[in-house]
Coordinates of C-alpha atoms in Angstrom, one line a residue:
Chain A
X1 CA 6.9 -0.4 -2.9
X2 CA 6.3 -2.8 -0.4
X3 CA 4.7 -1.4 3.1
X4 CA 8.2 -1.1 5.1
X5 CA 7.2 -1.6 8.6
X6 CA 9.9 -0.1 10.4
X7 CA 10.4 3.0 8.2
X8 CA 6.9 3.9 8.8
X9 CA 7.3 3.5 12.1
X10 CA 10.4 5.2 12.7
X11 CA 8.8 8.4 11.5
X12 CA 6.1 8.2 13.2
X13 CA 8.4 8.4 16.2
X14 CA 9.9 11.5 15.0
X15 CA 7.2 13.1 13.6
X16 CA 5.3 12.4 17.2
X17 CA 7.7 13.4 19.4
X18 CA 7.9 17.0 17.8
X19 CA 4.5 17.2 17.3
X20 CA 3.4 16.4 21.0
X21 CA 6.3 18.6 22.7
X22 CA 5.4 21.3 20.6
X23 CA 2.3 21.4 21.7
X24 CA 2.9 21.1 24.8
X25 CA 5.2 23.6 24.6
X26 CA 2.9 26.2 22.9
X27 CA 0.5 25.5 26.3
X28 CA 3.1 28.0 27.8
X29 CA 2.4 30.7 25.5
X30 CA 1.5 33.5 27.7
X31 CA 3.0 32.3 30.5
X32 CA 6.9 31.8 30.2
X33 CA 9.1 33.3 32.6
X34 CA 9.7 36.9 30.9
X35 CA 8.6 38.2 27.5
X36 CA 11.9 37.4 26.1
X37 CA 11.2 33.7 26.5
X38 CA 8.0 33.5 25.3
X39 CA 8.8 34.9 22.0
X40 CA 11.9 32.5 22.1
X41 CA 10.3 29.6 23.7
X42 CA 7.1 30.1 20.6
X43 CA 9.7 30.1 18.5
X44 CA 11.4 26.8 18.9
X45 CA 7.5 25.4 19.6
X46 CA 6.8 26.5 16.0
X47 CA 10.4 25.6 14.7
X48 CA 9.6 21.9 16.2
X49 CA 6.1 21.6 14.6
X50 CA 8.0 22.4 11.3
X51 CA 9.8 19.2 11.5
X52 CA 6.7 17.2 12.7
X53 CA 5.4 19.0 10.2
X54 CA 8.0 17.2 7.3
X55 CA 7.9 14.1 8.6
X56 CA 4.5 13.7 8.5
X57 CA 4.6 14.6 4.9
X58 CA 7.5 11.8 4.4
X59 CA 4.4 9.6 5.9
X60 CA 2.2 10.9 3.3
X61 CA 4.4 10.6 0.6
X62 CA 5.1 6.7 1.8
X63 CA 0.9 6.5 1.3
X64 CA -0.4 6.2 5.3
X65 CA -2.5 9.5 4.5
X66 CA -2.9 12.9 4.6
X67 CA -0.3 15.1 7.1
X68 CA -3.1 17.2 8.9
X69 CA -5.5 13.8 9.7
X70 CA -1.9 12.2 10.2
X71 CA -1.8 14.6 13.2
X72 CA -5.1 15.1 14.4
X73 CA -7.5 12.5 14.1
X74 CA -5.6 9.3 14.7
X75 CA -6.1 7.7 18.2
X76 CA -4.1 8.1 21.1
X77 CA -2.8 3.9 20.7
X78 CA -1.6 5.0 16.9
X79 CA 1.0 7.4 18.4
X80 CA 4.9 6.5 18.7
X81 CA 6.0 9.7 21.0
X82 CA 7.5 8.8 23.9
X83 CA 5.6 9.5 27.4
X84 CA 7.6 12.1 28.7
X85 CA 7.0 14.3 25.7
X86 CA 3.7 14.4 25.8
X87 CA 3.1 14.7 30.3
X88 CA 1.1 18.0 31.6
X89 CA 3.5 21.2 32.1
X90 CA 2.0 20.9 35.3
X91 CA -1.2 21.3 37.4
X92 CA -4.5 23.3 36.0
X93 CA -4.6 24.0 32.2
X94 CA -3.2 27.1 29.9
X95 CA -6.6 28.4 30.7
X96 CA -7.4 28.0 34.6
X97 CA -4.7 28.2 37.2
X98 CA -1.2 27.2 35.2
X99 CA 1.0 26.0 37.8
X100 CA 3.2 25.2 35.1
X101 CA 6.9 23.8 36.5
X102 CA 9.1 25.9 34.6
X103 CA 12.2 23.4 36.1
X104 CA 10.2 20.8 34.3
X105 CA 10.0 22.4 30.9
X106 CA 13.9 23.5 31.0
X107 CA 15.2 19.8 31.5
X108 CA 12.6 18.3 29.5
X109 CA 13.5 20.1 26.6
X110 CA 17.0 20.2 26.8
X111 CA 17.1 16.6 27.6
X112 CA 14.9 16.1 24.2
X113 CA 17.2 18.2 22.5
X114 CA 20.5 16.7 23.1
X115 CA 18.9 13.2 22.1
X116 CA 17.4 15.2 18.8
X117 CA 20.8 16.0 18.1
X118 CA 22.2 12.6 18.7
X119 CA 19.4 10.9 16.5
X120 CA 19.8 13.6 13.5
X121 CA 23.7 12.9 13.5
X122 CA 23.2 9.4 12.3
X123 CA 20.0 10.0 10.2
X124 CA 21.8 12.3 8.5
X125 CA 23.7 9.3 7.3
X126 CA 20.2 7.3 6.9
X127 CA 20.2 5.0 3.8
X128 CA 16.4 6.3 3.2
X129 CA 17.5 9.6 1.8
X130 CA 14.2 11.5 2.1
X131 CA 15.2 11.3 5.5
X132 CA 18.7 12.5 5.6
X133 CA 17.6 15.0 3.7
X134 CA 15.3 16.8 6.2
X135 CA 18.0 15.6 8.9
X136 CA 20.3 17.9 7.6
X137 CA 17.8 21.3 7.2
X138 CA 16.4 20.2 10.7
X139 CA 20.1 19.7 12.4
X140 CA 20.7 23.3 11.2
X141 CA 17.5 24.7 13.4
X142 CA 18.0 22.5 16.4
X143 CA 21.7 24.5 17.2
X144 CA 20.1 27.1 18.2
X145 CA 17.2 25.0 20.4
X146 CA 20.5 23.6 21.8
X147 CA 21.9 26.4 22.8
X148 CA 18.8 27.9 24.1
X149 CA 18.2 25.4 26.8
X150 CA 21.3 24.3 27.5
X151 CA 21.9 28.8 28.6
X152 CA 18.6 28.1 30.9
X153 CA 19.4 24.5 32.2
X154 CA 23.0 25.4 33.2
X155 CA 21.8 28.5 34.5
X156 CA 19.1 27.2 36.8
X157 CA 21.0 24.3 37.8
X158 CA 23.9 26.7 39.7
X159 CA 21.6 28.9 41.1
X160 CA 19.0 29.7 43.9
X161 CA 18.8 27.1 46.3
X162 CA 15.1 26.6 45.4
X163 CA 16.5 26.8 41.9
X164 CA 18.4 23.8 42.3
X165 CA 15.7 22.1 44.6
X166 CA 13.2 21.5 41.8
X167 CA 16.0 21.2 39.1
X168 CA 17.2 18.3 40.9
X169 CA 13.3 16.9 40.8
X170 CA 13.0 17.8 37.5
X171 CA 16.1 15.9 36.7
X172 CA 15.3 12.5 38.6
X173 CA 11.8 12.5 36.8
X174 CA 13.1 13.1 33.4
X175 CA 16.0 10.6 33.9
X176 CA 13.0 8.0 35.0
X177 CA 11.7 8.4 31.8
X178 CA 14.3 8.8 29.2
X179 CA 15.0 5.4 28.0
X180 CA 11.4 5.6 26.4
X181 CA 12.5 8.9 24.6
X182 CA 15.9 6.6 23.6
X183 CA 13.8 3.6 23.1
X184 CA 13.3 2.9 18.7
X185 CA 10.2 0.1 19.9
X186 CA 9.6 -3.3 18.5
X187 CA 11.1 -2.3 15.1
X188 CA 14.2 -1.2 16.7
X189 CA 16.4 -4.0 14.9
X190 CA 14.9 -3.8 11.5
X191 CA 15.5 -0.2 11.4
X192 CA 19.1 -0.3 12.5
X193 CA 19.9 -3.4 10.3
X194 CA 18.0 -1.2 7.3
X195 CA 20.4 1.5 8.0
X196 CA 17.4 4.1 8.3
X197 CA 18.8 5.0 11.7
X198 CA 21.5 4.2 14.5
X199 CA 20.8 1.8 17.6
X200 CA 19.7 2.7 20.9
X201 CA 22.9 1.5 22.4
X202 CA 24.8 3.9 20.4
X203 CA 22.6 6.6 21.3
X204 CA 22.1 6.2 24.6
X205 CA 26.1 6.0 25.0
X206 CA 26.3 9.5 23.3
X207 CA 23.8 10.8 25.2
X208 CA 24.8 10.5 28.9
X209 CA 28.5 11.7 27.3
X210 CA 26.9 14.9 26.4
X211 CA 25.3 14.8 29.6
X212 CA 28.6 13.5 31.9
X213 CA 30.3 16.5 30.2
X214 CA 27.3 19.1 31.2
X215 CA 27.2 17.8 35.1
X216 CA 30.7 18.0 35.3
X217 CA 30.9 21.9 33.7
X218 CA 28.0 23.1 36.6
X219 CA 29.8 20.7 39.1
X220 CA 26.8 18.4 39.6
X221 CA 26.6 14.5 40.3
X222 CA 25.4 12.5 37.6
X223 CA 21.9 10.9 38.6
X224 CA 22.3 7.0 38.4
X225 CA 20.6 4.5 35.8
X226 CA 18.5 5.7 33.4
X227 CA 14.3 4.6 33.2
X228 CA 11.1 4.1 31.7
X229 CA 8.6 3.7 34.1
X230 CA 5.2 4.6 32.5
X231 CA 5.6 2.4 29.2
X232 CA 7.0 2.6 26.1
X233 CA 5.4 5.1 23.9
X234 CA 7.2 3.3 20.7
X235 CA 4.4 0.9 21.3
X236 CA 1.9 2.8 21.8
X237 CA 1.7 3.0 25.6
X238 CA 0.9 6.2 26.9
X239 CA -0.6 8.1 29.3
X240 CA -4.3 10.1 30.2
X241 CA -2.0 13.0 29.2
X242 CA -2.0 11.8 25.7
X243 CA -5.6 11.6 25.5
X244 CA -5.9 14.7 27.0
X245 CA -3.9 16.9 24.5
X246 CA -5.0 15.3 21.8
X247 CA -8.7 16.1 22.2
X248 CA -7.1 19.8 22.8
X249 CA -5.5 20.3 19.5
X250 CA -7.5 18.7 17.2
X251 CA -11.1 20.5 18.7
X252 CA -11.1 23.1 15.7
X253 CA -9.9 20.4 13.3
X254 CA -12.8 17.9 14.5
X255 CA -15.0 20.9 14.0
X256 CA -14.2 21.6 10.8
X257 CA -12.1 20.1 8.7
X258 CA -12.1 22.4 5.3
X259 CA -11.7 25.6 7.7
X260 CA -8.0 27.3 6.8
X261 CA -6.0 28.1 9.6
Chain B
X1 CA 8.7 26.6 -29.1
X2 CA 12.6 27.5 -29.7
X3 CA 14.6 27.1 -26.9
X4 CA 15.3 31.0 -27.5
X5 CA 11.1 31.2 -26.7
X6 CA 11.8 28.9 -23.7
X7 CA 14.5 31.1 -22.4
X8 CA 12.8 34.4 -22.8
X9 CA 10.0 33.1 -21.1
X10 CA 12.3 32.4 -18.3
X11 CA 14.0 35.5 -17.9
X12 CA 10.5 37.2 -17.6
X13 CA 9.3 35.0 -15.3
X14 CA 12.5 35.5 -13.1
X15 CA 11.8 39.7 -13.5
X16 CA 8.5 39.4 -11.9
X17 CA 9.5 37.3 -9.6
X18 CA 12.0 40.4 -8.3
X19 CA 8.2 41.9 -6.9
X20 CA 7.8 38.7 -4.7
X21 CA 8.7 39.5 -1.5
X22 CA 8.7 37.5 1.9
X23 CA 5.4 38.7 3.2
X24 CA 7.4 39.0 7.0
X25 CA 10.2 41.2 4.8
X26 CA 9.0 42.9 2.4
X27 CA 11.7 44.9 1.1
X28 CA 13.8 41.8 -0.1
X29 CA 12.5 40.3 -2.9
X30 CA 12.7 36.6 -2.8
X31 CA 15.4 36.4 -5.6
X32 CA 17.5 38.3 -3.2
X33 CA 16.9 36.0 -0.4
X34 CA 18.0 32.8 -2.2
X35 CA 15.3 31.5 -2.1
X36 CA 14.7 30.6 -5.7
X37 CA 16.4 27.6 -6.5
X38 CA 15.6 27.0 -10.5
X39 CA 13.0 28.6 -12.6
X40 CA 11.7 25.8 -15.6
X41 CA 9.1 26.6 -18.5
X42 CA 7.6 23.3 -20.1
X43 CA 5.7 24.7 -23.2
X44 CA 3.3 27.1 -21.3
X45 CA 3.6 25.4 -17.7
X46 CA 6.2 27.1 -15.5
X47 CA 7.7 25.2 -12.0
X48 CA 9.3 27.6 -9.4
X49 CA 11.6 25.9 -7.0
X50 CA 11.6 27.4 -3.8
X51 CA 13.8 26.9 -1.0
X52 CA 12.3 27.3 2.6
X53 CA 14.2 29.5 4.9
X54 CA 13.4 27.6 8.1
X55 CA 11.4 24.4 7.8
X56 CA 8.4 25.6 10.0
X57 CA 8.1 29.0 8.0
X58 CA 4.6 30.6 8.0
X59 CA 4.8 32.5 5.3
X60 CA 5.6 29.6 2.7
X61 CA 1.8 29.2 1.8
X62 CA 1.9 33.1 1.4
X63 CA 5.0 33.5 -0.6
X64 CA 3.7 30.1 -3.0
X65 CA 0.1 31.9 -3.7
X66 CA 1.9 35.3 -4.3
X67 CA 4.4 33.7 -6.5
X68 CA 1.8 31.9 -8.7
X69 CA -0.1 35.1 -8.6
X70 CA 2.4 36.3 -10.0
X71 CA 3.8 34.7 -13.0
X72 CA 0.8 33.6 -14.7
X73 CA 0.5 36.9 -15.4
X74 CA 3.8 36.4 -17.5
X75 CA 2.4 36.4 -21.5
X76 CA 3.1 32.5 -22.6
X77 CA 2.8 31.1 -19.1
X78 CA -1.0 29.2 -18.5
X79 CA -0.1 27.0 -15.8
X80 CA 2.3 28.3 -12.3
X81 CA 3.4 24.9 -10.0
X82 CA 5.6 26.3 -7.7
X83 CA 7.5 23.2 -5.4
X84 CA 9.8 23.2 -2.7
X85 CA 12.0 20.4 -2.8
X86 CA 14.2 19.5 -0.1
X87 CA 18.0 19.3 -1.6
X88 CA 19.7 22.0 -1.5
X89 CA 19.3 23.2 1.8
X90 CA 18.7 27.1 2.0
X91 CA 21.8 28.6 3.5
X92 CA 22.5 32.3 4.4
X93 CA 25.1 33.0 1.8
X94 CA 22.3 32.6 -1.2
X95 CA 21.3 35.9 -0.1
X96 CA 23.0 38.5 -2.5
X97 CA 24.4 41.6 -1.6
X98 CA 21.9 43.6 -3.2
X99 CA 19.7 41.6 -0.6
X100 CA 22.2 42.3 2.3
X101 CA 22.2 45.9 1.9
X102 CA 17.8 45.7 1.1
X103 CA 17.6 44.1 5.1
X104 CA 19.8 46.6 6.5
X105 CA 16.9 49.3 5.3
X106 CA 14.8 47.2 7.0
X107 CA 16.6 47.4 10.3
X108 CA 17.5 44.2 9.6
X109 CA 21.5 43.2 9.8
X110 CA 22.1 40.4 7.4
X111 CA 23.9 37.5 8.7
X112 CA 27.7 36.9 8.1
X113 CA 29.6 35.4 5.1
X114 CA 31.2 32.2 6.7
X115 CA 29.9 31.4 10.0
X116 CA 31.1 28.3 11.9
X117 CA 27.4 26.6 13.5
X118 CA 27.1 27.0 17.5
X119 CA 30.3 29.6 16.8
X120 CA 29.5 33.4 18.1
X121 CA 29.3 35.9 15.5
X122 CA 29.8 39.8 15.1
X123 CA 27.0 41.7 14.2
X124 CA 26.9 45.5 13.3
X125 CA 24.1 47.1 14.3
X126 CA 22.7 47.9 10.6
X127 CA 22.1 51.8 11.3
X128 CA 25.4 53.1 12.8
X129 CA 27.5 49.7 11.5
X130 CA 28.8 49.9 15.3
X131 CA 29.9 46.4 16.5
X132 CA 29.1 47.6 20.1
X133 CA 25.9 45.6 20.3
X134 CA 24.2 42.7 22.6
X135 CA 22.0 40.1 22.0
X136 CA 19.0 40.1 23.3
X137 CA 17.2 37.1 22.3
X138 CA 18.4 34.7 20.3
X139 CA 14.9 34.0 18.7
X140 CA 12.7 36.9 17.2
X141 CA 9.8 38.2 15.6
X142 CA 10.3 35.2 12.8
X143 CA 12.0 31.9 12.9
X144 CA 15.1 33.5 10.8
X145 CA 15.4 36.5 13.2
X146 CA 16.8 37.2 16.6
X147 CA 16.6 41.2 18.4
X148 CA 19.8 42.6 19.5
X149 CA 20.2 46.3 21.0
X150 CA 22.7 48.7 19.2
X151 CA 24.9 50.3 22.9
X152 CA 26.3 52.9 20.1
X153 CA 23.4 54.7 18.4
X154 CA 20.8 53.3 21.1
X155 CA 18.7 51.6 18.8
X156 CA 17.5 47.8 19.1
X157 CA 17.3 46.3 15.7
X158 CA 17.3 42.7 14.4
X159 CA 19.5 40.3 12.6
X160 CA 19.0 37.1 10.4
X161 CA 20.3 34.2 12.1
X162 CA 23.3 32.5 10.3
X163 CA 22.1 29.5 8.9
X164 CA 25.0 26.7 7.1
X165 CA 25.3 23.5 6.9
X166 CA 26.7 21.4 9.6
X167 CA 29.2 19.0 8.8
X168 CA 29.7 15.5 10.0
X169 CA 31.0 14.9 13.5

């Protein structure tokens, strides 16, 4: 089979945009709220490096290598995820002085999440059936993502008055950024055309209808246009933050490549 | 080999695979938990289809070394591939009733027949059967669990998440 460009690079998209909030998402291990979140919040992390986890096997399969180097040793220019996945939880490191912004991580994901959803409904109908098949097992885990964040989201967003304060930042930064998590890159129209995967357009249009119908429930004003102000990860734009977390996580692999872990 | 050979073989590959268990339950066996999908012998070489429970699932490299482990101890097998493809999609209601009543020992309540995705469900607490329980987290010791507290028999005890398909909006 021919080398299909936009397949390729569709999962790669998918794949990194698991892989780099799950990782950043395990960085809170330890440090989540209460006890009760950080056994849920580890949860979804490892649910979510699952399905990075199958698409970078798809990859595999399609011959661009193996899964684990797939993950860890490419550079920071070979990776699709967009740039508000893969952004600091906040100043310091898991290690010295977290001041982790917890508003941050609850709009972040559910923002993710509801486009997740929204991207799985039509690969579930892709033509490339490898894919529609891990959209549907991966649809089944990401109701219960949903309804995780969407409790904390709506929660936070009605009440303190610091509460809603850094909410409401949370929510102007990740608006700012969320075309690039709707963006499909340079291949956009080849994969849409292809039938792998619906268009932005159409996704984008689904999105802020879930999101309409949330601001409206918890009696909030709908920020305005949507952005993407740090560059299109799609096309391999990205951030010191990139660079940063992927030194991280791949320090044991780098190490030692036939240890088992 | 007969197809009567070839069948045999199957059936006693499928008894010791009732000893496989799910290394995070380990008083289901993975039969029980649906998780076998099809059992094939091809002269000496059997292939176990597994179904994962939840896609980022630990214990898959676990259960696959104990279930190869396993069988080629079977007289007549040589060679053990176990695979896990990804059609069908493991769902709840493979898990018998032998295994439903096996995860209640456990103190684990087994998840409902029919269960409507992002619906609510009832869950009895699986040592009183008392439906006078909360939720307590959604997400649990494994990806297929969550922990719920039992306000009858003041017991906290878990519960498999219900897992079926979604269908098309």
């Amino acid at each position: 089979m021919a080398k299909d460009k936009a397949l390729v690079e569709l999962l790669y998209t998918l794949a990194d945009d698991d892989f780099i909030l799950a990782y950043r998402g395990s960085e809170w291990l330890g440090l989540a709220p209460h006890i009760e979140e950080d056994v849920a919040y580890s949860s979804i992390n490892q649910d979510m490096m699952g399905h990075a986890a199958k698409y970078y096997q798809i990859l595999e399969e399609l011959g661009e290598g193996d899964a684990d180097e797939l993950s860890h040793l490419r550079s920071p220019d070979k990776f699709r995820n967009a740039v508000l996945l893969e952004e600091k939880n906040g100043e310091g490191t898991y290690l010295e002085q977290p001041n982790y912004d917890w508003a941050f991580a609850v709009v972040r994901n559910y923002f993710y999440s509801i486009h997740k959803k929204v991207r799985l409904e039509s690969l579930r109908k892709s033509n490339y059936e490898p894919l529609s098949d891990a959209a549907k097992k991966i649809s089944i885990e990401l109701q219960y993502h949903l309804m995780h964040w969407e409790t904390w989201f709506k929660q936070l967003m009605m009440s303190s008055d610091e509460a809603k304060r850094r909410m409401g930042e949370a929510v102007e930064h990740c608006w700012n950024e969320m075309d690039g998590i709707i963006s499909l890159g340079p291949f956009a129209d080849e994969m849409v055309e292809k039938g792998y995967v619906a268009s932005e357009a159409s996704m984008r249009e689904k999105w802020l209808d879930h999101m309409k119908k949330t601001f409206e429930q918890i009696g909030a004003e709908l920020p305005g246009e949507l952005g993407m102000t740090k560059g299109n990860g799609r096309q391999g734009e990205h951030t010191e933050d990139l660079t940063q977390a992927l030194k991280t996580l791949s320090e044991v692999y780098e190490t030692n490549p036939a240890a088992g872990w | 080999m007969t197809g009567i050979e070839s069948k045999q073989l199957v059936d006693s590959v499928y008894q010791v695979l009732q000893h496989v268990t799910d290394p995070e339950i380990d008083s289901v066996s993975i039969i029980d938990l649906g998780m076998i999908e099809h059992v094939e012998m091809s002269g000496s070489a059997a292939t176990v289809s597994v179904l994962p429970t939840f896609t980022g699932c630990p214990a898959l490299d676990i259960i696959q070394r104990d279930i190869v482990n396993a069988v080629i101890e079977v007289d007549g097998v040589e060679e053990v591939e176990v695979i896990f493809p990804s059609k069908p999609i493991w769902t709840t209601d493979r898990i018998t009733d032998q295994g439903k009543e096996q995860l209640k020992e456990f103190g684990i309540s087994p998840p409902p027949a029919n269960h409507t995705p992002g619906e609510p469900w009832e869950i009895p607490c699986p040592y009183c059967g008392s439906l006078y329980t909360t939720m307590e987290n959604l997400f649990g010791p494994t990806a297929c669990r969550c922990i719920l507290y039992c306000r009858s028999c003041k017991n906290p005890f878990e519960a498999m998440k219900p897992v079926a398909n979604i269908g098309d909006e």
